[in-house]
mmCIF file of C-alpha atoms in Angstrom:
data_model
loop_
_atom_site.group_PDB
_atom_site.id
_atom_site.type_symbol
_atom_site.label_atom_id
_atom_site.label_comp_id
_atom_site.label_asym_id
_atom_site.label_seq_id
_atom_site.Cartn_x
_atom_site.Cartn_y
_atom_site.Cartn_z
ATOM 1 C CA UNK A 1 0.000 0.000 0.000
ATOM 2 C CA UNK A 2 1.325 3.396 -0.958
ATOM 3 C CA UNK A 3 0.139 6.695 0.440
ATOM 4 C CA UNK A 4 1.189 10.099 -0.816
ATOM 5 C CA UNK A 5 2.310 12.479 1.926
ATOM 6 C CA UNK A 6 0.510 15.372 0.282
ATOM 7 C CA UNK A 7 -2.812 13.543 0.406
ATOM 8 C CA UNK A 8 -2.640 12.653 4.108
ATOM 9 C CA UNK A 9 -4.317 15.816 5.520
ATOM 10 C CA UNK A 10 -7.255 15.545 3.111
ATOM 11 C CA UNK A 11 -7.520 11.801 3.666
ATOM 12 C CA UNK A 12 -7.507 12.291 7.450
ATOM 13 C CA UNK A 13 -10.243 14.915 7.206
ATOM 14 C CA UNK A 14 -12.412 12.602 5.095
ATOM 15 C CA UNK A 15 -11.926 9.628 7.411
ATOM 16 C CA UNK A 16 -12.684 11.508 10.618
ATOM 17 C CA UNK A 17 -15.679 13.278 9.069
ATOM 18 C CA UNK A 18 -17.090 9.932 7.897
ATOM 19 C CA UNK A 19 -16.646 8.376 11.346
ATOM 20 C CA UNK A 20 -18.233 11.362 13.116
ATOM 21 C CA UNK A 21 -21.105 11.721 10.615
ATOM 22 C CA UNK A 22 -21.906 8.005 10.887
ATOM 23 C CA UNK A 23 -21.990 8.262 14.669
ATOM 24 C CA UNK A 24 -19.146 5.774 15.049
ATOM 25 C CA UNK A 25 -17.160 8.124 17.276
ATOM 26 C CA UNK A 26 -17.792 11.213 19.370
ATOM 27 C CA UNK A 27 -14.963 13.730 19.514
ATOM 28 C CA UNK A 28 -14.159 16.808 21.556
ATOM 29 C CA UNK A 29 -12.073 18.283 18.743
ATOM 30 C CA UNK A 30 -12.397 16.937 15.225
ATOM 31 C CA UNK A 31 -9.239 18.812 14.162
ATOM 32 C CA UNK A 32 -7.184 17.112 16.904
ATOM 33 C CA UNK A 33 -8.372 13.678 15.787
ATOM 34 C CA UNK A 34 -7.493 14.593 12.195
ATOM 35 C CA UNK A 35 -3.988 15.549 13.359
ATOM 36 C CA UNK A 36 -3.726 12.246 15.220
ATOM 37 C CA UNK A 37 -4.663 10.369 12.031
ATOM 38 C CA UNK A 38 -2.110 12.422 10.082
ATOM 39 C CA UNK A 39 0.539 11.603 12.665
ATOM 40 C CA UNK A 40 -0.115 7.853 12.494
ATOM 41 C CA UNK A 41 -0.061 7.794 8.688
ATOM 42 C CA UNK A 42 3.034 10.008 8.447
ATOM 43 C CA UNK A 43 4.830 7.839 10.989
ATOM 44 C CA UNK A 44 3.924 4.719 9.013
ATOM 45 C CA UNK A 45 5.235 6.268 5.796
ATOM 46 C CA UNK A 46 8.487 7.156 7.553
ATOM 47 C CA UNK A 47 8.872 3.580 8.748
ATOM 48 C CA UNK A 48 8.155 2.233 5.258
ATOM 49 C CA UNK A 49 10.745 4.612 3.782
ATOM 50 C CA UNK A 50 13.326 3.314 6.261
ATOM 51 C CA UNK A 51 12.455 -0.288 5.387
ATOM 52 C CA UNK A 52 12.746 0.393 1.654
ATOM 53 C CA UNK A 53 16.065 2.152 2.133
ATOM 54 C CA UNK A 54 17.379 -0.713 4.260
ATOM 55 C CA UNK A 55 16.221 -3.283 1.691
ATOM 56 C CA UNK A 56 17.864 -1.363 -1.174
ATOM 57 C CA UNK A 57 21.104 -1.145 0.799
ATOM 58 C CA UNK A 58 21.073 -4.868 1.586
ATOM 59 C CA UNK A 59 20.402 -5.843 -2.027
ATOM 60 C CA UNK A 60 23.222 -3.573 -3.180
ATOM 61 C CA UNK A 61 25.700 -4.644 -0.461
ATOM 62 C CA UNK A 62 25.158 -8.347 -1.057
ATOM 63 C CA UNK A 63 25.105 -8.007 -4.825
ATOM 64 C CA UNK A 64 21.723 -9.711 -5.051
ATOM 65 C CA UNK A 65 19.596 -9.576 -8.194
ATOM 66 C CA UNK A 66 16.729 -7.032 -8.198
ATOM 67 C CA UNK A 67 14.283 -9.938 -8.094
ATOM 68 C CA UNK A 68 15.260 -10.494 -4.459
ATOM 69 C CA UNK A 69 14.224 -6.974 -3.452
ATOM 70 C CA UNK A 70 10.671 -7.876 -2.395
ATOM 71 C CA UNK A 71 11.873 -10.764 -0.213
ATOM 72 C CA UNK A 72 14.508 -8.568 1.438
ATOM 73 C CA UNK A 73 11.911 -5.805 1.892
ATOM 74 C CA UNK A 74 9.611 -8.214 3.738
ATOM 75 C CA UNK A 75 12.480 -9.282 6.014
ATOM 76 C CA UNK A 76 13.460 -5.665 6.715
ATOM 77 C CA UNK A 77 9.824 -4.822 7.516
ATOM 78 C CA UNK A 78 9.582 -7.784 9.870
ATOM 79 C CA UNK A 79 12.734 -6.636 11.664
ATOM 80 C CA UNK A 80 11.277 -3.122 11.957
ATOM 81 C CA UNK A 81 8.040 -4.542 13.377
ATOM 82 C CA UNK A 82 5.761 -3.253 10.620
ATOM 83 C CA UNK A 83 3.867 -4.745 7.698
ATOM 84 C CA UNK A 84 4.234 -3.694 4.076
ATOM 85 C CA UNK A 85 2.697 -4.793 0.810
ATOM 86 C CA UNK A 86 -0.663 -6.543 1.019
ATOM 87 C CA UNK A 87 -0.573 -6.608 4.833
ATOM 88 C CA UNK A 88 0.289 -2.906 5.024
ATOM 89 C CA UNK A 89 -3.311 -1.707 4.882
ATOM 90 C CA UNK A 90 -4.414 -4.013 7.703
ATOM 91 C CA UNK A 91 -1.428 -2.915 9.777
ATOM 92 C CA UNK A 92 -2.229 0.770 9.206
ATOM 93 C CA UNK A 93 -5.918 0.206 9.993
ATOM 94 C CA UNK A 94 -4.913 -1.432 13.266
ATOM 95 C CA UNK A 95 -2.668 1.515 14.118
ATOM 96 C CA UNK A 96 -5.438 4.032 13.340
ATOM 97 C CA UNK A 97 -7.951 2.078 15.415
ATOM 98 C CA UNK A 98 -5.508 1.872 18.318
ATOM 99 C CA UNK A 99 -5.022 5.640 18.124
ATOM 100 C CA UNK A 100 -8.802 6.172 18.268
ATOM 101 C CA UNK A 101 -9.009 4.065 21.418
ATOM 102 C CA UNK A 102 -6.220 5.985 23.146
ATOM 103 C CA UNK A 103 -6.715 9.549 21.901
ATOM 104 C CA UNK A 104 -7.786 12.101 24.475
ATOM 105 C CA UNK A 105 -9.704 13.919 21.705
ATOM 106 C CA UNK A 106 -12.025 10.941 21.164
ATOM 107 C CA UNK A 107 -14.776 11.064 23.771
ATOM 108 C CA UNK A 108 -16.485 7.804 22.887
ATOM 109 C CA UNK A 109 -16.233 5.011 20.328
ATOM 110 C CA UNK A 110 -19.667 3.573 19.555
ATOM 111 C CA UNK A 111 -18.937 1.270 16.624
ATOM 112 C CA UNK A 112 -17.299 -2.140 16.651
ATOM 113 C CA UNK A 113 -13.670 -2.380 15.563
ATOM 114 C CA UNK A 114 -14.509 -4.135 12.297
ATOM 115 C CA UNK A 115 -17.095 -1.461 11.403
ATOM 116 C CA UNK A 116 -14.573 1.338 11.898
ATOM 117 C CA UNK A 117 -11.936 -0.522 9.898
ATOM 118 C CA UNK A 118 -14.432 -1.135 7.095
ATOM 119 C CA UNK A 119 -15.369 2.557 6.932
ATOM 120 C CA UNK A 120 -11.728 3.722 6.905
ATOM 121 C CA UNK A 121 -10.621 0.994 4.481
ATOM 122 C CA UNK A 122 -12.816 2.488 1.744
ATOM 123 C CA UNK A 123 -10.844 5.738 1.813
ATOM 124 C CA UNK A 124 -7.507 3.925 1.811
ATOM 125 C CA UNK A 125 -8.578 1.706 -1.093
ATOM 126 C CA UNK A 126 -9.691 4.731 -3.090
ATOM 127 C CA UNK A 127 -6.321 6.379 -2.470
ATOM 128 C CA UNK A 128 -4.532 3.166 -3.393
ATOM 129 C CA UNK A 129 -6.517 2.855 -6.642
ATOM 130 C CA UNK A 130 -5.540 6.393 -7.643
ATOM 131 C CA UNK A 131 -1.911 5.627 -6.868
ATOM 132 C CA UNK A 132 -1.991 2.402 -8.895
ATOM 133 C CA UNK A 133 -3.470 4.265 -11.845
ATOM 134 C CA UNK A 134 -0.700 6.871 -11.601
ATOM 135 C CA UNK A 135 1.918 4.125 -11.253
ATOM 136 C CA UNK A 136 0.649 2.341 -14.370
ATOM 137 C CA UNK A 137 0.782 5.579 -16.343
ATOM 138 C CA UNK A 138 4.350 6.295 -15.215
ATOM 139 C CA UNK A 139 5.499 2.742 -15.977
ATOM 140 C CA UNK A 140 3.951 2.940 -19.446
ATOM 141 C CA UNK A 141 6.018 6.039 -20.162
ATOM 142 C CA UNK A 142 9.190 4.363 -18.849
ATOM 143 C CA UNK A 143 8.995 1.169 -20.914
ATOM 144 C CA UNK A 144 12.345 1.963 -22.528
ATOM 145 C CA UNK A 145 14.229 2.086 -19.183
ATOM 146 C CA UNK A 146 15.211 -1.125 -17.370
ATOM 147 C CA UNK A 147 13.257 -1.383 -14.131
ATOM 148 C CA UNK A 148 15.243 -1.675 -10.914
ATOM 149 C CA UNK A 149 18.194 0.392 -12.088
ATOM 150 C CA UNK A 150 19.183 3.678 -10.515
ATOM 151 C CA UNK A 151 18.246 5.494 -13.734
ATOM 152 C CA UNK A 152 14.792 3.917 -13.606
ATOM 153 C CA UNK A 153 14.263 5.044 -9.992
ATOM 154 C CA UNK A 154 15.269 8.610 -10.817
ATOM 155 C CA UNK A 155 13.178 8.760 -13.985
ATOM 156 C CA UNK A 156 10.221 7.124 -12.230
ATOM 157 C CA UNK A 157 10.158 9.802 -9.510
ATOM 158 C CA UNK A 158 10.694 12.601 -12.034
ATOM 159 C CA UNK A 159 7.897 11.380 -14.303
ATOM 160 C CA UNK A 160 5.566 10.785 -11.361
ATOM 161 C CA UNK A 161 6.170 14.312 -10.058
ATOM 162 C CA UNK A 162 5.585 15.758 -13.513
ATOM 163 C CA UNK A 163 2.269 13.942 -13.973
ATOM 164 C CA UNK A 164 1.108 14.909 -10.474
ATOM 165 C CA UNK A 165 2.058 18.536 -11.107
ATOM 166 C CA UNK A 166 0.111 18.592 -14.382
ATOM 167 C CA UNK A 167 -2.956 17.140 -12.668
ATOM 168 C CA UNK A 168 -2.656 19.428 -9.662
ATOM 169 C CA UNK A 169 -2.245 16.549 -7.226
#
């Protein structure tokens, strides 16, 4: 699962508003809960960045083929105590739910855990679908560059930034 840092404030606002409007939670300050959501998601992204960096370093240091990157990434994530890939969304949902239970800005939680996760998951899936669409577009434009190389990584980020800028994302 990939989140864009720039989308986190808007995503947090949407999630908290949906939970409050549905009567799932009662809050003393909606803005504080939004900031708590932002903090959890930003922290998760920071941890994922560290895991990816560690995995890249290990693949490079050991001279492993790029095909081993995903396996090394999973091991690095396990060592860091987080989940990435397919399990990343469930991990993040658990972290957000835990924050709701412990936040001083949340007065009461009325809904069951699975109901809250289901409501939040919709927003994360929508964000993920947009990111996958953007990723597919970038990859289509980079067909001529070998994936996994340093040039590919640089061009991928450059092209992604350019497309996002053009779309006002």
